[in-house]
Tab-separated table of C-alpha atoms in Angstrom:
chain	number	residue	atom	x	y	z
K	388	UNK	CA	-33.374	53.339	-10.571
K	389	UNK	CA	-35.096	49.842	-11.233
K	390	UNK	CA	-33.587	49.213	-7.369
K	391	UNK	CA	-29.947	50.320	-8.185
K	392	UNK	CA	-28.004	52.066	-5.707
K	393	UNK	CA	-24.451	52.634	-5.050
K	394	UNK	CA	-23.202	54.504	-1.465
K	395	UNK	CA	-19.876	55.241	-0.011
K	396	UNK	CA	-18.018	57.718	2.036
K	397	UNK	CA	-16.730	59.295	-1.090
K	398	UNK	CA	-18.002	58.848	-4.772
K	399	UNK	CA	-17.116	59.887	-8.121
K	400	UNK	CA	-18.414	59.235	-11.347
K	401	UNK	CA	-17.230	60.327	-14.530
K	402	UNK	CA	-19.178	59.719	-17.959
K	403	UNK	CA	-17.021	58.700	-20.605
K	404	UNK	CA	-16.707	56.094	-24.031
K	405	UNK	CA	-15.082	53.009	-23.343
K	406	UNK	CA	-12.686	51.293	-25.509
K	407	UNK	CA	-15.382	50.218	-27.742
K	408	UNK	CA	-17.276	53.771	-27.852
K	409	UNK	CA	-19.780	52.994	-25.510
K	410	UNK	CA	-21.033	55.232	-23.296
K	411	UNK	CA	-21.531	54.645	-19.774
K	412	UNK	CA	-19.823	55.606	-16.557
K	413	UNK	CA	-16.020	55.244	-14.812
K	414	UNK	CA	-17.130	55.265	-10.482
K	415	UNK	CA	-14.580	55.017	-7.754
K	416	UNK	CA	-16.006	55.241	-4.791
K	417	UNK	CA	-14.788	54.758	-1.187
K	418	UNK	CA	-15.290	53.860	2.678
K	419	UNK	CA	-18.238	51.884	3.369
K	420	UNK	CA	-19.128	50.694	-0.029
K	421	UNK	CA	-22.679	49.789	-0.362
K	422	UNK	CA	-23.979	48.559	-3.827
K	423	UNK	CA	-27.791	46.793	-4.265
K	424	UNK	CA	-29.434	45.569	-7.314
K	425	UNK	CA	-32.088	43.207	-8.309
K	426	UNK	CA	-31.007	40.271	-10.101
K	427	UNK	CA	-32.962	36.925	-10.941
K	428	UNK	CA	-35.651	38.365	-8.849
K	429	UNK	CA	-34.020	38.856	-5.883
K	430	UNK	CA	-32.263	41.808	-4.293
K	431	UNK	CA	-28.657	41.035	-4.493
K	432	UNK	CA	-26.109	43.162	-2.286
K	433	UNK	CA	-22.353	43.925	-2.578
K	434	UNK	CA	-20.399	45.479	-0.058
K	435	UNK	CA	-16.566	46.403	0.133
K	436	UNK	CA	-13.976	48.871	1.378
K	437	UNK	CA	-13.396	49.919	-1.827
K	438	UNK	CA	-14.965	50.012	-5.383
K	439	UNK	CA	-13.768	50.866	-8.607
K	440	UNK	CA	-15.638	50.430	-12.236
K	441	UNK	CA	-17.400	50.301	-14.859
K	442	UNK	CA	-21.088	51.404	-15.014
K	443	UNK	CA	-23.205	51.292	-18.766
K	444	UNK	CA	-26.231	53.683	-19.201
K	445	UNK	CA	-28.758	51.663	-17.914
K	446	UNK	CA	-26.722	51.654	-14.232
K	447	UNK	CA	-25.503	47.798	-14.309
K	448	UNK	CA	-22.029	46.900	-13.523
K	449	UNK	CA	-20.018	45.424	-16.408
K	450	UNK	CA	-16.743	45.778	-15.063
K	451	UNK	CA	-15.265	46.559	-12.130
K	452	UNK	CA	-12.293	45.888	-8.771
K	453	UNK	CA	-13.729	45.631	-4.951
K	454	UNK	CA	-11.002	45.671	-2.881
K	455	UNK	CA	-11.487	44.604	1.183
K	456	UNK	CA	-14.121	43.089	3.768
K	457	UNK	CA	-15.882	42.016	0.467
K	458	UNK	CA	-19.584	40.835	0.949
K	459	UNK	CA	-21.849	39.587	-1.639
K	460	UNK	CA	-25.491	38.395	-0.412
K	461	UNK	CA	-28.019	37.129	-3.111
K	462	UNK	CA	-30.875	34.942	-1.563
K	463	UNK	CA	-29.450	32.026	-0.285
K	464	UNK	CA	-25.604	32.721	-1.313
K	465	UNK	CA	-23.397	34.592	0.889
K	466	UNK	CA	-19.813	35.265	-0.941
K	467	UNK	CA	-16.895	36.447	1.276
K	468	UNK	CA	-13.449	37.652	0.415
K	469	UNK	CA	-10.554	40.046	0.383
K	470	UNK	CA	-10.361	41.141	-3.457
K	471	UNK	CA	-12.848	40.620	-6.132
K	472	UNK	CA	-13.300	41.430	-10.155
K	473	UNK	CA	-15.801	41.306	-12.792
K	474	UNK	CA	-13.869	40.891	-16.446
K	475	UNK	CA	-15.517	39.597	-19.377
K	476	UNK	CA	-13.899	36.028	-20.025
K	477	UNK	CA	-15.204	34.956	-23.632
K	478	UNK	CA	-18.994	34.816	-23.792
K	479	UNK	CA	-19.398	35.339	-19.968
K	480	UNK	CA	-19.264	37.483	-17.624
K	481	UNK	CA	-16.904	36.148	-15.014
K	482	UNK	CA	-16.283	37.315	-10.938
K	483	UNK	CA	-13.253	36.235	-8.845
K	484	UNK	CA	-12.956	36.293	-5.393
K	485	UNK	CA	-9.568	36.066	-3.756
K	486	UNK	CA	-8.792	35.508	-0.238
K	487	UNK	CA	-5.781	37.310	1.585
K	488	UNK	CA	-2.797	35.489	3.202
K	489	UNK	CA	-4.495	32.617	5.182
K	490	UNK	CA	-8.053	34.038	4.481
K	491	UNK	CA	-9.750	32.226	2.115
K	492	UNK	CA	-12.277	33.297	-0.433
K	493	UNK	CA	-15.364	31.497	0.311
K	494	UNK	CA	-18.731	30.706	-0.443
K	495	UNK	CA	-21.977	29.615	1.022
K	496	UNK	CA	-25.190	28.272	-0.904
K	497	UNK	CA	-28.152	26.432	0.212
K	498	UNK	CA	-26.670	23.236	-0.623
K	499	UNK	CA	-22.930	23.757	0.029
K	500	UNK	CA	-20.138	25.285	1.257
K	501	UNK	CA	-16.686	25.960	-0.865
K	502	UNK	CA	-13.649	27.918	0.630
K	503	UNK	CA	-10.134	28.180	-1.484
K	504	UNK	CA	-7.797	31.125	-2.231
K	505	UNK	CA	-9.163	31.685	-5.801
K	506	UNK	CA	-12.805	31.646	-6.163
K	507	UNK	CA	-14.717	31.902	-10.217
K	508	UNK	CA	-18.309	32.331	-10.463
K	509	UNK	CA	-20.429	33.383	-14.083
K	510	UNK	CA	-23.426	34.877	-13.228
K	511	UNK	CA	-26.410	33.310	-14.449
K	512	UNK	CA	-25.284	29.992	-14.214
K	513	UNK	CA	-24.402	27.763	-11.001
K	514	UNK	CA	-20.863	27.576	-12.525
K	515	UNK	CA	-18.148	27.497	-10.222
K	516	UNK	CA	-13.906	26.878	-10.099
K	517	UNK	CA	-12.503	27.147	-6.535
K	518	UNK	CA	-8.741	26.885	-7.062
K	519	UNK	CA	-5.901	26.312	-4.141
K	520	UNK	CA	-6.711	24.545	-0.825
K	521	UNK	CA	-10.124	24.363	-1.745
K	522	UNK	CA	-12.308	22.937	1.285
K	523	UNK	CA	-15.998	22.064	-0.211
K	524	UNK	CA	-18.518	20.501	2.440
K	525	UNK	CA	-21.808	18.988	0.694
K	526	UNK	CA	-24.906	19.847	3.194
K	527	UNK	CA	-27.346	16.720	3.772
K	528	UNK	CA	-29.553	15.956	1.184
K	529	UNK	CA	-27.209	17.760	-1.617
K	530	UNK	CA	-25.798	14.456	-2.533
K	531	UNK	CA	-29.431	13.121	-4.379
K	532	UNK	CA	-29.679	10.265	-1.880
K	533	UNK	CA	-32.225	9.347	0.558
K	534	UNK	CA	-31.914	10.853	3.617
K	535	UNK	CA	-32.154	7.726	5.239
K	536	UNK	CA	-29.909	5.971	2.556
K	537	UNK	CA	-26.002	4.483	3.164
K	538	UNK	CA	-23.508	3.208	0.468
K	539	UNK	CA	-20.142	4.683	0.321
K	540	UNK	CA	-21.806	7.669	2.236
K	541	UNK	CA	-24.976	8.834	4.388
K	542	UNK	CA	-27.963	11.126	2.307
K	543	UNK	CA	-28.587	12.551	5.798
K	544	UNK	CA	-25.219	13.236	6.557
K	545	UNK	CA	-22.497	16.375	5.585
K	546	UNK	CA	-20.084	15.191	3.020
K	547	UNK	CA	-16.427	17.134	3.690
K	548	UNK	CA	-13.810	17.472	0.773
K	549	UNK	CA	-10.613	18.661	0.597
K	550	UNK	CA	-8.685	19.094	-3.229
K	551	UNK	CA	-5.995	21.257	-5.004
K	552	UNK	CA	-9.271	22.340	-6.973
K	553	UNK	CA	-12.962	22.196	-7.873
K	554	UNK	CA	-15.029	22.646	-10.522
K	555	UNK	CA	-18.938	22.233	-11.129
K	556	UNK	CA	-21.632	22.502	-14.087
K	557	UNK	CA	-23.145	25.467	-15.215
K	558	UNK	CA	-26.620	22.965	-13.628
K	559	UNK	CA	-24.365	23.048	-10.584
K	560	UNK	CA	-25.100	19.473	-10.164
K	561	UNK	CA	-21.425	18.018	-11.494
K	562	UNK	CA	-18.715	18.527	-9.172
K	563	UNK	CA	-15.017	17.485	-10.419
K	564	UNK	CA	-12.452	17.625	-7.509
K	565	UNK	CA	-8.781	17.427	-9.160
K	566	UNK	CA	-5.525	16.688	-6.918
K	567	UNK	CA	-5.051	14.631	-3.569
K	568	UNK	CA	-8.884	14.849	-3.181
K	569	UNK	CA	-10.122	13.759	0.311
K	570	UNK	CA	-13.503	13.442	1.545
K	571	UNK	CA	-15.070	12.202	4.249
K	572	UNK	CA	-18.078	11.771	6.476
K	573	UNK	CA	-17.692	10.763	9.816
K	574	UNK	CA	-15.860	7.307	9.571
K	575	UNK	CA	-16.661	6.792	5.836
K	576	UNK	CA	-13.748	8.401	3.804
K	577	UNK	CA	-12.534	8.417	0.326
K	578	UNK	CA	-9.530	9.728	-1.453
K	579	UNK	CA	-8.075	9.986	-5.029
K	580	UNK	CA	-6.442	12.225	-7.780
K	581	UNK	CA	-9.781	12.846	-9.170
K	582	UNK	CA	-13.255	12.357	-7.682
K	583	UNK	CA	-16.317	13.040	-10.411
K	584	UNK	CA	-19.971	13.207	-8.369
K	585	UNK	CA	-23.081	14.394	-9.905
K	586	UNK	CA	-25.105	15.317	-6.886
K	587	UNK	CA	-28.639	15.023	-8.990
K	588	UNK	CA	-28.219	11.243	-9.446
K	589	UNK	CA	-25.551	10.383	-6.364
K	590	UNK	CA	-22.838	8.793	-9.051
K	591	UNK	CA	-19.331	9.031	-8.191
K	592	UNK	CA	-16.288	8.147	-10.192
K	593	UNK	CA	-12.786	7.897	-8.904
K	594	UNK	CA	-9.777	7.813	-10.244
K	595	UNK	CA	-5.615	7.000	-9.282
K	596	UNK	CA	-4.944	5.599	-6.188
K	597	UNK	CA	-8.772	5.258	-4.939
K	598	UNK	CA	-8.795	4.292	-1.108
K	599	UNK	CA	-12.182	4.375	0.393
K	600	UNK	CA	-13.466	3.206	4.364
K	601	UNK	CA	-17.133	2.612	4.463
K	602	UNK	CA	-18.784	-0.064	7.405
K	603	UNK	CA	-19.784	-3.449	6.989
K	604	UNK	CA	-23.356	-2.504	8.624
K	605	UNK	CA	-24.977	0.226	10.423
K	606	UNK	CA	-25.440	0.487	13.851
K	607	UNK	CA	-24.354	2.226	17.053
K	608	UNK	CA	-20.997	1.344	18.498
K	609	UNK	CA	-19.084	-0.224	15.609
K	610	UNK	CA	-15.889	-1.551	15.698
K	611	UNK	CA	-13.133	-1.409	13.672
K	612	UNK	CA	-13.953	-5.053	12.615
K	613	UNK	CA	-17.270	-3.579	11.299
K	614	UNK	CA	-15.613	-1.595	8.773
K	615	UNK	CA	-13.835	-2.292	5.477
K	616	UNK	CA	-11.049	-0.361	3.316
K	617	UNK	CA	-10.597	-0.896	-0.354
K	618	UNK	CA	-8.350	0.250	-2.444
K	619	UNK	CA	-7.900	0.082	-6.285
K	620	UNK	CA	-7.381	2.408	-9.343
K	621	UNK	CA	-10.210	3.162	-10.074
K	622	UNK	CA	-13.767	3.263	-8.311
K	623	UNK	CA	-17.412	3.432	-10.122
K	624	UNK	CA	-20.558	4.224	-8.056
K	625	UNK	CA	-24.103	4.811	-8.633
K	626	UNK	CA	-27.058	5.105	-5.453
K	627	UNK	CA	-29.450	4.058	-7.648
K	628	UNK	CA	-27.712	0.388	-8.220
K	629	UNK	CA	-26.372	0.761	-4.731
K	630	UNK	CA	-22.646	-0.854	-6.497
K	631	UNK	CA	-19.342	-0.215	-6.042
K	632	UNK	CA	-17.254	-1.339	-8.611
K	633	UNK	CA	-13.730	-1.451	-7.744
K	634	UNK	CA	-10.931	-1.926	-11.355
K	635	UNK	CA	-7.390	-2.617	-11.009
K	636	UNK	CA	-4.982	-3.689	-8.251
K	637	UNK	CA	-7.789	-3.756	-5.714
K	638	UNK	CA	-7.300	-4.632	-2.534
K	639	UNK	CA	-9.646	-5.457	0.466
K	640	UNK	CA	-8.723	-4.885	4.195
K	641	UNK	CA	-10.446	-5.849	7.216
K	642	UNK	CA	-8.656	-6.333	10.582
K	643	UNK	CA	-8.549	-10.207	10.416
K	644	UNK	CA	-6.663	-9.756	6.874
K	645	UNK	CA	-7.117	-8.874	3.525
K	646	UNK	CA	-8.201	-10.083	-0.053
K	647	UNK	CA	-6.829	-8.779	-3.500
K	648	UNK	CA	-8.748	-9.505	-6.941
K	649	UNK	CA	-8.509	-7.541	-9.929
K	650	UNK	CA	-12.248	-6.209	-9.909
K	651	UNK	CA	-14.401	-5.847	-7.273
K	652	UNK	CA	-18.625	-5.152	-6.651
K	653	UNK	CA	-19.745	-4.067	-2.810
K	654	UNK	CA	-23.393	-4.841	-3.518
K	655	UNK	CA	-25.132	-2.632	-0.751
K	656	UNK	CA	-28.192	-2.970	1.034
K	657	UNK	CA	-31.523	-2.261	-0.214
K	658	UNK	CA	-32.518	-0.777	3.054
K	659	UNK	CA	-29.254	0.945	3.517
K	660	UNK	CA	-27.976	-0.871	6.706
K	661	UNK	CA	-24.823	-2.043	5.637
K	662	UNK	CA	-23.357	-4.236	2.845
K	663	UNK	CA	-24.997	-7.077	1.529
K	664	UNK	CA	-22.131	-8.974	-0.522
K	665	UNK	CA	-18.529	-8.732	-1.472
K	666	UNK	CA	-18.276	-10.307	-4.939
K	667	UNK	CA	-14.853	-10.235	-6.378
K	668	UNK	CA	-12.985	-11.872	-9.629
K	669	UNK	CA	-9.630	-12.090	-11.308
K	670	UNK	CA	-6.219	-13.328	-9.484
K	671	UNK	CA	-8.006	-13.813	-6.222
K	672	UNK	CA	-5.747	-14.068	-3.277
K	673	UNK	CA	-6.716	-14.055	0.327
K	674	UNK	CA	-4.498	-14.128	3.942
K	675	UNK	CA	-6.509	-13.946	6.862
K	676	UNK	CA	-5.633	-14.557	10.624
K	677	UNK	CA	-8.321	-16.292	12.626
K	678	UNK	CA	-8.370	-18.258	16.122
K	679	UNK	CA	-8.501	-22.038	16.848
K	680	UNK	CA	-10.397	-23.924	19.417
K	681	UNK	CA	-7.044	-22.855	21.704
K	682	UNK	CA	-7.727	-19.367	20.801
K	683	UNK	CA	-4.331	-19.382	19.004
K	684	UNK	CA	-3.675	-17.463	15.772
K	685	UNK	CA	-4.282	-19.648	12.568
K	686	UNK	CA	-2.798	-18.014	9.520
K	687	UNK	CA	-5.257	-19.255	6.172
K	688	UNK	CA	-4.029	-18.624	2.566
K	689	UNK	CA	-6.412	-19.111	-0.409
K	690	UNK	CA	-6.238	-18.362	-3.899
K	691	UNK	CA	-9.157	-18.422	-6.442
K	692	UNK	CA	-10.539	-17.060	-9.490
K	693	UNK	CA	-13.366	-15.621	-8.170
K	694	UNK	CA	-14.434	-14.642	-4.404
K	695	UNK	CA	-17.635	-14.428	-2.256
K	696	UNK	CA	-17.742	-12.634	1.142
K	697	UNK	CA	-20.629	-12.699	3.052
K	698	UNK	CA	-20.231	-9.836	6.129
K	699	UNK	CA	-23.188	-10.911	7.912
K	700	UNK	CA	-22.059	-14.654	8.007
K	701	UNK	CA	-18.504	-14.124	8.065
K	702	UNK	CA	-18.005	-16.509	5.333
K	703	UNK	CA	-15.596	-16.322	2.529
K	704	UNK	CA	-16.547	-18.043	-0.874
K	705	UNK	CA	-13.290	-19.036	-3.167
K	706	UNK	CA	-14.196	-20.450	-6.697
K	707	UNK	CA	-11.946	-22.061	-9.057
K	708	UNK	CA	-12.862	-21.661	-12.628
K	709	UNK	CA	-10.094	-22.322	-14.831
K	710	UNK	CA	-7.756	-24.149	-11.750
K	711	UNK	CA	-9.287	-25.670	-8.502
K	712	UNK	CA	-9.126	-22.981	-6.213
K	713	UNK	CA	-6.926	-23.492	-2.689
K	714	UNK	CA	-6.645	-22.721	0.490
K	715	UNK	CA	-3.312	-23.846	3.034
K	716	UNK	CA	-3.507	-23.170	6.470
K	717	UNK	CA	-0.014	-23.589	8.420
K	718	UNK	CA	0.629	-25.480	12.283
K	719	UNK	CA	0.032	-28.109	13.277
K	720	UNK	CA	-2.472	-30.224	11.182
K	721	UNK	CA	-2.068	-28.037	8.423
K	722	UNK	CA	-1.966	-28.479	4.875
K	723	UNK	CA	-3.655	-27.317	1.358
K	724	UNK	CA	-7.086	-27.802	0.391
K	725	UNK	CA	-8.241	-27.985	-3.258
K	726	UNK	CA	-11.555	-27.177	-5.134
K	727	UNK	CA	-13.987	-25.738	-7.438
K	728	UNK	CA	-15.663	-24.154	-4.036
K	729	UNK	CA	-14.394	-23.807	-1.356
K	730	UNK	CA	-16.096	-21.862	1.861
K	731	UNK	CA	-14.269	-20.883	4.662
K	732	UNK	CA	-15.427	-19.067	8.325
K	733	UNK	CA	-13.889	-16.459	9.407
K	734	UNK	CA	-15.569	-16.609	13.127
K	735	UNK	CA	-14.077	-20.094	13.547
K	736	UNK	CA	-11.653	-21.096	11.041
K	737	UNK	CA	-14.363	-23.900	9.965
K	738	UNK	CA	-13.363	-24.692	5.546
K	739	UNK	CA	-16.407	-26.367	3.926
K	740	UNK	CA	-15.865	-27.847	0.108
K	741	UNK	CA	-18.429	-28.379	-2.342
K	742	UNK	CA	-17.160	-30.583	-5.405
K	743	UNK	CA	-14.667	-32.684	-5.797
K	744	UNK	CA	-11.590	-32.325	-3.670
K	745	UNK	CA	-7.962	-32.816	-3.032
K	746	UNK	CA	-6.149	-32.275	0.893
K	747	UNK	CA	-2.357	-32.734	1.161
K	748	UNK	CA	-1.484	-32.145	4.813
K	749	UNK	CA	1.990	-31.518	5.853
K	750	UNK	CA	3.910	-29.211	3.351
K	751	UNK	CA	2.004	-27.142	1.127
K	752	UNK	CA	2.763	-27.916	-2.720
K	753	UNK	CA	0.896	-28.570	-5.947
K	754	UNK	CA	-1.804	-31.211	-6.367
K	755	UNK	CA	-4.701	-32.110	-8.657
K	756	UNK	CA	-8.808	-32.680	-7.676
């Protein structure tokens, strides 16, 4: 009827009221469950060891238990699991899927992939809540970006994420990952408590304990001088603006050493082949380990109240708005620079000033422009 069909090894069906007084039908049926029915169009298909439920007049499911090998196919969406309901939750009609020891429930759509122990779906919307261990992989071009696009992560690339949970939109487009969230894409990763990512405009925001690992430029064969970690509280990022912003605590870490400023910006590319600038501001310190004409290890402090860093040059950029900004370098012919700009080299150790200045060699201390 109107493409409705139920078979099984064994059926019964017994017309009765519900709780409410409505008529309609209480089926059980068993062994090789097979249930189709058009919905949204399409022919959707649900198949299970067993079945039990609740069927109205006009033949449509409104409640019901499956109960092993569950299968769910509905155009693009293939649902899998060991134990699923339909209950009325509110306003909507609501299906769980649960997996089975280490099975997980899981799901597959045409622009992702979500596995967890607890599985919620409403039908008729893209809502979805994936509870325990959920694993969620975003497929390439899901994320909004431009396939050929890079910031914290590739448009023409899987995104992987691991969380305690997930929850998206009834649009589908807004994904919230909650608890230890990890994601990653090759050798770009992030993690945080809580991730929030609208795939329609590729905007993330991240918050407690943000850590994220993206490269310095594109290419084949990078090293792990070509890359970059940063960590900070919290993390805000749109593709459009191709910014990172970067609040609290934030600290940057490259193999030579590592910078700390209270807010940070990675302005990205245009043409998405790397970073473009490091622009940071706020209690600016800076230790980095670079290599004298001997090839010997020179250890450079600098402080600042803003910073510059230039990947493609290698060149670091300290400013000193409110105090002259410094940077001491220890050994022999060391001392402490002063300035409102100061510009040092990471390739060669080389410190350029612009402005007045002030060097004290020897032991590092105080001093005045």
């Amino acid at each position: 009827d109107g493409g409705r069909a139920l078979a099984a090894s064994s059926l019964t069906a017994l017309r009765t009221d519900d709780a409410d007084g409505l008529d309609g039908w209480d089926v059980a049926a068993d062994g090789g469950v097979v249930a189709r029915a058009m919905h949204e169009g399409r022919p959707a298909t649900l198949s299970a060891t067993t079945l039990i439920g609740r069927v109205d007049p006009e033949g449509i499911l409104v409640r019901g238990d499956a109960i092993g090998s569950i299968r769910f196919e509905h155009g693009p969406s293939l649902a899998t699991a060991d134990r699923g309901t339909l209950r009325r939750v509110g306003p909507w009609q609501e299906i769980t899927l649960t997996g089975l020891n280490d099975a997980k429930a899981r799901l597959s759509q045409a622009d992702r992939r979500v596995a967890a122990d607890v599985l919620r779906m409403r039908p008729g919307t893209q809502w979805l809540r994936a509870e325990g261990r959920a694993e969620s992989t975003l497929l390439p071009g899901a994320s909004g970006a431009e396939p050929g696009s890079a910031g914290l992560f590739r448009g023409d690339t899987a995104i992987h994420f691991v969380s305690r949970s997930l929850e998206t939109s009834e649009g589908g487009d807004g994904l919230v990952f909650e608890g230890s969230v990890r994601g990653w894409q090759g050798e770009r990763n992030l993690s945080a408590q809580t991730v929030r990512y609208d795939q329609g405009s590729s905007s993330l925001t991240a918050t407690g304990d943000v850590s994220t690992r993206f490269p310095l430029r594109e290419g084949d064969a990078l090293s792990e001088s070509d890359y970059v970690q940063v960590t900070a509280r919290e993390l805000r990022y749109r593709e459009a603006d191709a910014v990172a912003v970067y609040d609290g605590d934030v600290r940057v870490r490259q193999d030579l050493g590592w910078l700390e400023c209270d807010m940070l910006e990675a302005r990205m590319k245009p043409d998405g082949s790397g970073v473009d600038m490091l622009v940071g501001a706020g209690g600016v310190e800076l230790d980095y380990r670079t290599r004298d004409a001997a090839g010997m290890p020179r250890p450079v402090h600098g402080r600042g109240d803003r910073v510059r860093f230039d990947p493609a040059g290698q060149y670091v950029w300290l400013y000193g708005d409110e105090r002259p900004a410094e940077v001491s370098t220890t050994g022999s012919g060391g001392g402490t620079t002063y300035g409102r700009v100061l510009r040092y080299g990471l390739a060669d150790g080389s410190l350029e000033i612009e402005g007045s200045v002030t060097i004290r060699t020897g032991k590092s201390g105080g001093g005045d422009e």
